[in-house]
Amino acid sequence: MLSRRSPAALALALAVTLLATACARRDRGGGGGLRLAAPTPVVGERQTLTDELTSRSEVTAGPGQVVRLATHRSRQFEVEVRAVAADGVVTAARARFDRHQVEQTKDGATTTKPSPLQGQTYDVRAEGDALVAVHADGSAVTPAEQAALTADLGRAIGRVPPLAVLLHSRAWTRGEPVELAADELTAAFGHNPMMPPVSGTALLVGVADGVATFEFDLQLARDDADGRAESTMRLAVKVDVARARPIEQRLTGTLGGKVAGMPSTGTVEGTITYGYAAL
């Protein structure tokens, strides 16, 4: 039996972390670059997120024994802002999950596992560092629902999304890569302890038709009793600068090394797109 830390699981968990929300707006400040500032959410604003993420891997379990794994996550949900603090942080929202499932394939056999969030609507609010959630009818959520809600919304409600913090932390000059400091890597991309970032660069590719495109190139590694695994990831982020809205995120990457002592290789690719409803 494969370890629970299989390449597919590692790649999917890593991609979930990297595909965090990125919101920003333009502010032409000193220094001559493009300066992005924190967004200003509005009560009643609704955002629809559509996410398709696939990881594939091969594990050599023994001579002539290659196990092929694939994991596909599919999500679509809408978040309506219900309360905003004076500093612009969203503190309460209603979230409706129309689709939220994971499809896993091992050597050609496929199983589909829906998330406990699928088909549900929740009222969520921030209390300190925690999220408090109930169903739309006021009934209590299960521990599994609470954990899933925290994973999906915990970096966007009650705080500025970490990737947005990085985007508005400096003025950006087109075509000039920026070496990210250790604390920036940890804050923006270090939420998955299974595969922490060890180095990375950020690049403003350019701004065209009011859309800023950034690329983040990351090196990640894990070295523990299960063996050493390494990963290279590129996250491309497009931001509608004038409206302070993310438009799209694309993730591509590779994973290789040892899992439970077995040689393994893998790939991951995913896309998040954002839609908005008028107030």
Coordinates of C-alpha atoms in Angstrom, one line a residue:
M1 CA 0.0 0.0 0.0
L2 CA 1.3 3.5 -0.9
S3 CA 2.0 6.0 1.8
R4 CA -0.6 8.7 2.4
R5 CA 2.1 11.1 1.3
S6 CA 1.9 9.9 -2.3
P7 CA 3.1 12.2 -5.1
A8 CA -0.4 12.9 -6.2
A9 CA -1.4 13.9 -2.6
L10 CA 1.7 16.0 -2.2
A11 CA 1.2 17.8 -5.5
L12 CA -2.5 18.4 -4.9
A13 CA -2.0 19.7 -1.4
L14 CA 0.8 22.0 -2.6
A15 CA -1.4 23.3 -5.5
V16 CA -4.3 23.9 -3.1
T17 CA -1.9 26.1 -1.1
L18 CA -0.5 28.0 -4.1
L19 CA -3.9 28.6 -5.7
A20 CA -4.8 31.2 -3.0
T21 CA -6.9 34.3 -3.8
A22 CA -4.9 37.3 -5.2
C23 CA -6.6 40.7 -5.2
A24 CA -4.9 44.1 -6.0
R25 CA -5.4 47.6 -7.4
R26 CA -3.1 50.0 -9.1
D27 CA -1.4 53.0 -7.4
R28 CA 1.3 54.8 -9.4
G29 CA 3.6 55.7 -6.5
G30 CA 7.2 56.8 -6.2
G31 CA 10.0 54.7 -7.6
G32 CA 8.5 54.6 -11.1
G33 CA 7.1 51.0 -10.9
L34 CA 3.6 49.6 -10.7
R35 CA 2.5 49.6 -7.1
L36 CA -0.4 47.4 -6.1
A37 CA -2.4 48.1 -3.0
A38 CA -4.8 46.0 -0.9
P39 CA -8.4 45.7 -2.4
T40 CA -11.4 47.5 -1.0
P41 CA -14.2 44.9 -0.7
V42 CA -17.8 46.1 -0.7
V43 CA -20.7 44.6 1.2
G44 CA -22.9 42.8 -1.3
E45 CA -20.1 42.0 -3.7
R46 CA -20.2 38.5 -5.1
Q47 CA -17.4 36.5 -6.6
T48 CA -17.6 33.1 -8.3
L49 CA -14.5 30.9 -8.3
T50 CA -14.1 28.0 -10.7
D51 CA -11.2 25.7 -10.1
E52 CA -9.9 22.7 -12.0
L53 CA -6.7 21.1 -10.7
T54 CA -5.0 17.8 -11.8
S55 CA -1.9 16.0 -10.5
R56 CA -0.4 12.9 -12.0
S57 CA 2.4 10.7 -10.7
E58 CA 4.2 7.4 -11.1
V59 CA 5.7 5.5 -8.2
T60 CA 8.1 2.6 -8.7
A61 CA 7.0 0.2 -6.0
G62 CA 9.5 -2.5 -7.1
P63 CA 11.2 -4.0 -10.1
G64 CA 8.7 -3.7 -12.9
Q65 CA 6.1 -2.4 -10.5
V66 CA 5.0 1.1 -11.5
V67 CA 1.8 2.5 -9.9
R68 CA 0.2 5.3 -11.8
L69 CA -1.9 7.8 -9.9
A70 CA -4.0 10.8 -10.9
T71 CA -6.1 13.2 -8.8
H72 CA -8.5 15.8 -10.2
R73 CA -10.1 18.4 -7.9
S74 CA -13.1 20.4 -9.3
R75 CA -14.7 23.3 -7.4
Q76 CA -17.2 26.0 -8.1
F77 CA -18.5 28.3 -5.4
E78 CA -19.8 31.8 -4.9
V79 CA -18.8 34.1 -2.0
E80 CA -21.0 37.1 -1.1
V81 CA -19.4 39.7 1.2
R82 CA -21.6 40.4 4.2
A83 CA -19.3 42.6 6.4
V84 CA -16.1 44.5 5.9
A85 CA -13.9 46.0 8.7
A86 CA -12.6 49.6 8.7
D87 CA -9.2 48.3 7.4
G88 CA -10.9 46.7 4.3
V89 CA -10.7 43.1 5.6
V90 CA -13.8 40.9 4.9
T91 CA -15.1 39.7 8.2
A92 CA -18.3 37.9 7.2
A93 CA -19.6 36.2 4.1
R94 CA -22.1 33.8 2.7
A95 CA -20.6 30.9 0.7
R96 CA -22.5 28.6 -1.7
F97 CA -20.7 25.5 -3.0
D98 CA -22.2 24.2 -6.2
R99 CA -19.4 21.8 -7.0
H100 CA -16.6 20.5 -4.8
Q101 CA -15.2 17.0 -5.4
V102 CA -12.0 15.0 -5.9
E103 CA -11.7 12.3 -8.5
Q104 CA -8.9 9.8 -8.0
T105 CA -7.6 7.3 -10.5
K106 CA -5.2 4.5 -9.6
D107 CA -4.0 2.2 -12.4
G108 CA -7.1 3.0 -14.4
A109 CA -9.7 2.5 -11.6
T110 CA -11.5 5.8 -10.7
T111 CA -13.4 6.8 -7.6
T112 CA -15.1 10.1 -6.9
K113 CA -15.3 11.6 -3.5
P114 CA -17.5 14.7 -2.9
S115 CA -16.5 17.2 -0.3
P116 CA -18.9 17.7 2.6
L117 CA -19.3 21.3 1.3
Q118 CA -20.8 20.2 -2.0
G119 CA -24.4 21.5 -2.5
Q120 CA -24.2 23.5 0.8
T121 CA -24.5 27.2 1.7
Y122 CA -22.9 28.7 4.8
D123 CA -22.7 31.9 6.7
V124 CA -19.1 32.4 7.8
R125 CA -17.5 35.0 10.0
A126 CA -14.1 35.7 11.4
E127 CA -13.5 35.6 15.2
G128 CA -9.9 36.4 15.9
D129 CA -7.8 33.9 13.9
A130 CA -10.6 31.4 13.6
L131 CA -13.6 31.0 11.2
V132 CA -17.0 30.4 12.7
A133 CA -19.6 28.9 10.3
V134 CA -23.2 27.7 10.3
H135 CA -25.5 26.5 7.6
A136 CA -27.7 29.1 5.9
D137 CA -30.6 27.9 8.1
G138 CA -28.5 28.5 11.3
S139 CA -27.8 24.8 12.0
A140 CA -24.4 23.7 13.1
V141 CA -21.7 22.4 10.8
T142 CA -19.8 19.2 11.2
P143 CA -16.1 19.0 12.1
A144 CA -15.4 17.9 8.5
E145 CA -17.3 20.9 7.1
Q146 CA -15.5 23.3 9.4
A147 CA -12.1 21.9 8.4
A148 CA -13.0 22.2 4.7
L149 CA -14.3 25.7 5.0
T150 CA -11.2 26.8 6.8
A151 CA -9.0 25.3 4.1
D152 CA -11.0 27.1 1.3
L153 CA -11.8 30.4 3.0
G154 CA -9.4 30.8 5.9
R155 CA -6.9 32.9 4.0
A156 CA -9.6 35.3 2.5
I157 CA -12.0 36.0 5.5
G158 CA -10.6 37.8 8.5
R159 CA -7.3 38.7 6.9
V160 CA -5.9 40.1 3.6
P161 CA -5.0 37.1 1.4
P162 CA -1.3 36.3 1.8
L163 CA -0.6 36.5 -2.0
A164 CA -2.3 39.9 -2.1
V165 CA -0.1 41.1 0.7
L166 CA 3.0 40.1 -1.4
L167 CA 1.6 41.7 -4.5
H168 CA 1.1 45.1 -2.8
S169 CA 4.3 44.9 -0.7
R170 CA 6.5 46.8 -3.2
A171 CA 6.6 48.7 -6.5
W172 CA 7.1 46.3 -9.4
T173 CA 9.2 47.0 -12.5
R174 CA 8.3 45.1 -15.6
G175 CA 10.8 42.4 -16.6
E176 CA 12.9 42.6 -13.4
P177 CA 12.7 39.4 -11.3
V178 CA 12.6 39.9 -7.5
E179 CA 14.2 37.3 -5.2
L180 CA 11.7 36.6 -2.5
A181 CA 12.8 36.7 1.1
A182 CA 12.3 33.7 3.4
D183 CA 9.5 35.4 5.3
E184 CA 7.7 36.3 2.1
L185 CA 7.9 32.8 0.8
T186 CA 6.6 31.4 4.1
A187 CA 3.7 33.9 4.3
A188 CA 2.5 33.6 0.7
F189 CA 3.4 30.0 -0.1
G190 CA 4.2 28.1 3.1
H191 CA 0.8 26.9 4.2
N192 CA 1.5 23.3 3.2
P193 CA 4.0 21.8 5.7
M194 CA 4.3 18.7 3.5
M195 CA 6.3 20.7 0.9
P196 CA 7.6 24.1 2.1
P197 CA 9.2 26.6 -0.3
V198 CA 13.0 27.0 -0.1
S199 CA 13.5 29.7 -2.7
G200 CA 11.5 31.7 -5.3
T201 CA 11.3 34.7 -7.5
A202 CA 8.5 37.0 -8.5
L203 CA 8.2 38.8 -11.9
L204 CA 5.9 41.4 -13.3
V205 CA 5.6 40.2 -16.9
G206 CA 3.7 43.3 -18.0
V207 CA 0.5 45.3 -18.0
A208 CA -1.8 45.2 -21.0
D209 CA -5.4 46.4 -21.4
G210 CA -5.6 47.1 -17.7
V211 CA -4.5 43.5 -16.7
A212 CA -1.2 42.9 -14.8
T213 CA 0.4 39.5 -15.2
F214 CA 2.8 38.1 -12.6
E215 CA 4.8 34.9 -12.6
F216 CA 6.1 33.2 -9.4
D217 CA 8.8 30.6 -9.9
L218 CA 9.2 28.5 -6.7
Q219 CA 11.5 25.7 -5.5
L220 CA 10.0 23.5 -2.8
A221 CA 11.5 20.5 -0.9
R222 CA 10.6 18.0 1.8
D223 CA 13.1 15.8 3.6
D224 CA 11.8 13.4 6.3
A225 CA 11.4 9.8 7.2
D226 CA 9.3 9.2 4.0
G227 CA 12.3 10.3 1.9
R228 CA 13.2 13.5 0.0
A229 CA 10.9 15.1 -2.5
E230 CA 11.5 18.2 -4.5
S231 CA 9.2 20.4 -6.6
T232 CA 9.4 23.2 -9.1
M233 CA 6.3 25.3 -9.5
R234 CA 5.2 28.3 -11.6
L235 CA 2.1 30.3 -10.6
A236 CA 0.9 32.8 -13.2
V237 CA -1.5 35.4 -11.8
K238 CA -3.6 37.9 -13.8
V239 CA -5.1 40.9 -12.0
D240 CA -7.7 43.5 -13.2
V241 CA -5.8 46.4 -11.8
A242 CA -8.4 49.1 -12.1
R243 CA -11.1 47.0 -10.4
A244 CA -8.9 45.4 -7.8
R245 CA -10.0 41.9 -8.9
P246 CA -8.1 38.7 -9.6
I247 CA -9.0 37.3 -13.1
E248 CA -7.1 34.1 -13.4
Q249 CA -4.4 31.9 -11.9
R250 CA -2.6 29.1 -13.6
L251 CA -0.3 26.6 -11.9
T252 CA 2.2 24.2 -13.6
G253 CA 4.8 22.2 -11.9
T254 CA 6.7 19.0 -11.3
L255 CA 7.4 16.7 -8.3
G256 CA 10.1 14.1 -7.9
G257 CA 12.1 12.2 -5.3
K258 CA 11.4 9.5 -2.8
V259 CA 8.0 8.7 -1.2
A260 CA 8.1 6.0 1.5
G261 CA 11.5 5.1 0.0
M262 CA 10.1 4.6 -3.5
P263 CA 11.3 6.6 -6.5
S264 CA 8.5 8.8 -7.9
T265 CA 7.8 11.5 -10.4
G266 CA 4.8 13.7 -10.9
T267 CA 3.2 16.8 -12.5
V268 CA 0.5 19.2 -11.5
E269 CA -1.5 21.7 -13.5
G270 CA -4.5 23.8 -12.6
T271 CA -6.5 26.9 -13.4
I272 CA -8.7 29.2 -11.3
T273 CA -11.0 31.7 -13.0
Y274 CA -13.1 34.4 -11.3
G275 CA -16.4 35.8 -12.2
Y276 CA -18.3 38.8 -10.6
A277 CA -21.9 39.7 -10.2
A278 CA -23.0 43.4 -10.2
L279 CA -23.9 44.9 -6.9

